[in-house]
Tab-separated table of C-alpha atoms in Angstrom:
chain	number	residue	atom	x	y	z
A	1	UNK	CA	0.000	0.000	0.000
A	2	UNK	CA	2.804	2.367	0.955
A	3	UNK	CA	4.844	1.415	-2.110
A	4	UNK	CA	1.919	1.978	-4.473
A	5	UNK	CA	1.277	5.465	-3.137
A	6	UNK	CA	4.958	6.333	-3.196
A	7	UNK	CA	5.194	5.199	-6.817
A	8	UNK	CA	2.270	7.422	-7.800
A	9	UNK	CA	4.018	10.363	-6.128
A	10	UNK	CA	7.187	9.686	-8.074
A	11	UNK	CA	5.243	9.407	-11.324
A	12	UNK	CA	3.550	12.738	-10.706
A	13	UNK	CA	6.861	14.352	-9.778
A	14	UNK	CA	8.319	13.275	-13.116
A	15	UNK	CA	5.126	14.210	-14.995
A	16	UNK	CA	4.708	10.642	-16.256
A	17	UNK	CA	1.146	10.324	-15.042
A	18	UNK	CA	-0.105	13.480	-16.723
A	19	UNK	CA	1.461	13.309	-20.165
A	20	UNK	CA	0.419	11.305	-23.211
A	21	UNK	CA	3.654	11.372	-25.180
A	22	UNK	CA	5.074	8.086	-26.426
A	23	UNK	CA	8.306	8.613	-24.470
A	24	UNK	CA	6.389	9.109	-21.211
A	25	UNK	CA	4.280	6.034	-21.871
A	26	UNK	CA	7.422	4.011	-22.571
A	27	UNK	CA	8.921	5.207	-19.289
A	28	UNK	CA	5.698	4.246	-17.497
A	29	UNK	CA	5.878	0.716	-18.922
A	30	UNK	CA	9.536	0.501	-17.840
A	31	UNK	CA	8.565	1.613	-14.344
A	32	UNK	CA	5.842	-1.031	-14.134
A	33	UNK	CA	8.311	-3.683	-15.299
A	34	UNK	CA	10.817	-2.557	-12.689
A	35	UNK	CA	8.099	-2.606	-10.004
A	36	UNK	CA	7.134	-6.149	-10.994
A	37	UNK	CA	10.744	-7.305	-10.645
A	38	UNK	CA	11.069	-5.452	-7.353
A	39	UNK	CA	7.938	-7.038	-5.902
A	40	UNK	CA	8.851	-10.510	-7.176
A	41	UNK	CA	12.362	-10.405	-5.708
A	42	UNK	CA	11.063	-8.949	-2.453
A	43	UNK	CA	8.347	-11.588	-2.058
A	44	UNK	CA	10.705	-14.460	-2.823
A	45	UNK	CA	13.333	-13.166	-0.388
A	46	UNK	CA	10.807	-12.471	2.393
A	47	UNK	CA	9.194	-15.895	2.047
A	48	UNK	CA	12.568	-17.642	2.106
A	49	UNK	CA	13.437	-15.751	5.299
A	50	UNK	CA	10.016	-16.551	6.793
A	51	UNK	CA	10.474	-20.245	5.981
A	52	UNK	CA	13.796	-20.392	7.791
A	53	UNK	CA	12.325	-18.544	10.762
A	54	UNK	CA	9.585	-21.181	10.987
A	55	UNK	CA	12.108	-23.970	10.497
A	56	UNK	CA	14.438	-22.595	13.165
A	57	UNK	CA	11.578	-22.096	15.603
A	58	UNK	CA	10.396	-25.652	15.013
A	59	UNK	CA	13.826	-27.212	15.503
A	60	UNK	CA	15.133	-25.031	18.340
A	61	UNK	CA	12.012	-24.099	20.288
A	62	UNK	CA	9.661	-26.998	19.728
A	63	UNK	CA	12.577	-29.404	20.037
A	64	UNK	CA	13.318	-27.945	23.477
A	65	UNK	CA	9.675	-28.232	24.519
A	66	UNK	CA	9.025	-24.477	24.283
A	67	UNK	CA	5.637	-23.973	22.652
A	68	UNK	CA	4.269	-20.852	24.353
A	69	UNK	CA	6.374	-17.694	24.238
A	70	UNK	CA	4.737	-14.700	25.908
A	71	UNK	CA	7.621	-12.242	26.289
A	72	UNK	CA	10.612	-10.895	24.400
A	73	UNK	CA	12.941	-12.172	27.158
A	74	UNK	CA	11.578	-15.662	26.701
A	75	UNK	CA	12.130	-15.469	22.945
A	76	UNK	CA	15.717	-14.310	23.421
A	77	UNK	CA	16.409	-17.043	25.944
A	78	UNK	CA	14.958	-19.646	23.623
A	79	UNK	CA	17.721	-18.862	21.126
A	80	UNK	CA	20.398	-19.931	23.608
A	81	UNK	CA	20.652	-23.504	22.253
A	82	UNK	CA	21.346	-22.041	18.814
A	83	UNK	CA	23.351	-18.890	19.527
A	84	UNK	CA	24.807	-19.627	22.961
A	85	UNK	CA	25.932	-16.642	25.033
A	86	UNK	CA	25.213	-14.281	22.165
A	87	UNK	CA	21.496	-15.155	22.046
A	88	UNK	CA	20.319	-11.930	23.681
A	89	UNK	CA	22.563	-9.782	21.490
A	90	UNK	CA	21.359	-11.591	18.363
A	91	UNK	CA	17.741	-11.099	19.365
A	92	UNK	CA	18.219	-7.392	20.121
A	93	UNK	CA	19.942	-6.775	16.778
A	94	UNK	CA	17.113	-8.571	14.976
A	95	UNK	CA	14.386	-6.636	16.800
A	96	UNK	CA	16.057	-3.249	16.289
A	97	UNK	CA	16.734	-3.998	12.613
A	98	UNK	CA	13.154	-5.107	12.060
A	99	UNK	CA	11.833	-2.013	13.832
A	100	UNK	CA	13.948	0.362	11.760
A	101	UNK	CA	12.745	-1.374	8.599
A	102	UNK	CA	9.042	-1.612	9.392
A	103	UNK	CA	8.339	1.518	11.445
A	104	UNK	CA	8.460	4.047	8.582
A	105	UNK	CA	6.576	1.687	6.261
A	106	UNK	CA	3.794	0.872	8.729
A	107	UNK	CA	3.340	4.425	9.998
A	108	UNK	CA	3.542	5.733	6.432
A	109	UNK	CA	0.989	3.199	5.225
A	110	UNK	CA	-1.439	4.222	7.972
A	111	UNK	CA	-0.868	7.901	7.161
A	112	UNK	CA	-1.677	7.348	3.485
A	113	UNK	CA	-4.832	5.382	4.343
A	114	UNK	CA	-6.120	7.938	6.851
A	115	UNK	CA	-5.364	10.881	4.551
A	116	UNK	CA	-7.142	9.261	1.608
A	117	UNK	CA	-10.106	8.273	3.768
A	118	UNK	CA	-10.657	11.872	4.878
A	119	UNK	CA	-9.604	13.411	1.516
A	120	UNK	CA	-6.573	15.162	2.984
A	121	UNK	CA	-3.358	16.142	1.243
A	122	UNK	CA	-0.830	13.326	1.486
A	123	UNK	CA	2.685	12.439	0.480
A	124	UNK	CA	6.252	12.399	1.700
A	125	UNK	CA	7.019	14.912	-1.024
A	126	UNK	CA	4.767	17.467	0.689
A	127	UNK	CA	5.854	19.718	3.539
A	128	UNK	CA	4.357	19.533	7.026
A	129	UNK	CA	2.277	22.669	6.386
A	130	UNK	CA	0.771	21.251	3.189
A	131	UNK	CA	-0.040	17.809	4.621
A	132	UNK	CA	-0.563	18.203	8.386
A	133	UNK	CA	-2.985	15.266	8.762
A	134	UNK	CA	-0.599	12.955	6.910
A	135	UNK	CA	2.404	13.731	9.089
A	136	UNK	CA	0.383	13.946	12.299
A	137	UNK	CA	-0.943	10.435	11.640
A	138	UNK	CA	2.625	9.171	11.206
A	139	UNK	CA	3.631	10.747	14.523
A	140	UNK	CA	0.594	9.328	16.363
A	141	UNK	CA	1.118	5.837	14.917
A	142	UNK	CA	4.779	5.923	15.984
A	143	UNK	CA	3.928	7.140	19.485
A	144	UNK	CA	1.328	4.387	19.884
A	145	UNK	CA	3.997	1.821	19.055
A	146	UNK	CA	6.468	3.392	21.467
A	147	UNK	CA	3.829	3.644	24.189
A	148	UNK	CA	2.924	-0.037	24.206
A	149	UNK	CA	5.581	-0.877	26.791
A	150	UNK	CA	4.562	2.064	28.970
A	151	UNK	CA	1.006	0.726	29.172
A	152	UNK	CA	2.124	-2.832	29.846
A	153	UNK	CA	0.908	-4.255	26.543
A	154	UNK	CA	2.621	-7.545	25.769
A	155	UNK	CA	4.482	-6.974	22.472
A	156	UNK	CA	4.580	-10.675	21.605
A	157	UNK	CA	0.841	-10.990	22.161
A	158	UNK	CA	0.283	-7.844	20.095
A	159	UNK	CA	2.360	-9.318	17.265
A	160	UNK	CA	0.290	-12.494	17.294
A	161	UNK	CA	-3.015	-10.606	17.292
A	162	UNK	CA	-1.894	-8.285	14.472
A	163	UNK	CA	-0.663	-11.256	12.431
A	164	UNK	CA	-3.991	-13.037	12.846
A	165	UNK	CA	-5.839	-9.845	11.878
A	166	UNK	CA	-3.656	-9.392	8.801
A	167	UNK	CA	-4.271	-12.988	7.748
A	168	UNK	CA	-8.045	-12.623	8.073
A	169	UNK	CA	-8.289	-9.397	6.053
A	170	UNK	CA	-5.677	-10.420	3.457
A	171	UNK	CA	-8.117	-12.438	1.306
A	172	UNK	CA	-10.779	-9.683	1.018
A	173	UNK	CA	-8.084	-7.098	0.212
A	174	UNK	CA	-6.572	-9.380	-2.424
A	175	UNK	CA	-10.030	-9.865	-3.953
A	176	UNK	CA	-10.457	-6.087	-4.223
A	177	UNK	CA	-6.992	-5.781	-5.783
A	178	UNK	CA	-7.920	-8.432	-8.354
A	179	UNK	CA	-11.126	-6.556	-9.214
A	180	UNK	CA	-9.200	-3.309	-9.656
A	181	UNK	CA	-6.506	-5.055	-11.680
A	182	UNK	CA	-9.118	-6.297	-14.138
A	183	UNK	CA	-11.005	-3.019	-14.463
A	184	UNK	CA	-10.134	-1.419	-17.823
A	185	UNK	CA	-11.537	1.938	-16.698
A	186	UNK	CA	-8.849	2.065	-14.022
A	187	UNK	CA	-5.982	0.074	-15.525
A	188	UNK	CA	-6.429	0.725	-19.235
A	189	UNK	CA	-4.188	-1.637	-21.207
A	190	UNK	CA	-2.370	-2.738	-18.041
A	191	UNK	CA	-5.126	-5.080	-16.830
A	192	UNK	CA	-4.188	-8.415	-15.290
A	193	UNK	CA	-3.168	-11.244	-17.567
A	194	UNK	CA	-4.282	-14.867	-17.384
A	195	UNK	CA	-1.529	-16.025	-15.032
A	196	UNK	CA	-1.931	-13.066	-12.689
A	197	UNK	CA	-5.641	-13.801	-12.387
A	198	UNK	CA	-5.071	-17.533	-11.983
A	199	UNK	CA	-2.456	-17.324	-9.253
A	200	UNK	CA	-4.242	-14.387	-7.634
A	201	UNK	CA	-7.539	-16.285	-7.477
A	202	UNK	CA	-5.909	-19.454	-6.136
A	203	UNK	CA	-4.018	-17.462	-3.519
A	204	UNK	CA	-7.183	-15.627	-2.506
A	205	UNK	CA	-9.108	-18.883	-2.118
A	206	UNK	CA	-6.323	-20.603	-0.161
A	207	UNK	CA	-5.830	-17.658	2.176
A	208	UNK	CA	-9.551	-17.163	2.685
A	209	UNK	CA	-10.098	-20.874	3.264
A	210	UNK	CA	-7.220	-21.030	5.742
A	211	UNK	CA	-8.667	-18.119	7.696
A	212	UNK	CA	-12.104	-19.771	7.811
A	213	UNK	CA	-10.583	-23.051	8.993
A	214	UNK	CA	-8.641	-21.247	11.712
A	215	UNK	CA	-11.733	-19.306	12.862
A	216	UNK	CA	-13.734	-22.547	12.961
A	217	UNK	CA	-11.088	-24.439	14.969
A	218	UNK	CA	-10.600	-21.459	17.320
A	219	UNK	CA	-14.336	-21.187	17.883
A	220	UNK	CA	-14.823	-24.834	18.771
């Protein structure tokens, strides 16, 4: 969501989105091709990393009989069989690195969503005076994250709840994206192809079905 909005800003800044010349259209196609490669590489890399996280957790934690982690200290200590005396340091580096990577993206994504919802000026290319709601939302979202420890909110529990929420809403969002991607009024000649629709539909069904199965098992 953040990346899509940022791309639109860049296109507007370079006047690609508002010109009809053949050179601008060629640049737009090149940008879309570059975005496709960027997303593909990013998704492959992130899923490989996620797989090894799951694998490591299964071997190290489940193998040691640890199946319920409720605190960051517990998670760091659970790495001891793998990382030894450097377990805590490894965990801290991972958490700080993840935070630095995700904080601007998550707060920025929320700021874009809120600004668009209330029809406010948005964009990192705008100054604070031109987009006050956008930047204020980023500040508030960041402060909420920082304030979780002050209010005694369990960060591990919060991560689990947010992950479950993301999984549940992922299928409906993907369905909407597929509808938009196939709408010629919006996409013009850049509508989804056969393979995009096929894999998108299968993914949507699998994710939606998985969420329904989880909700059913959790309910009973």
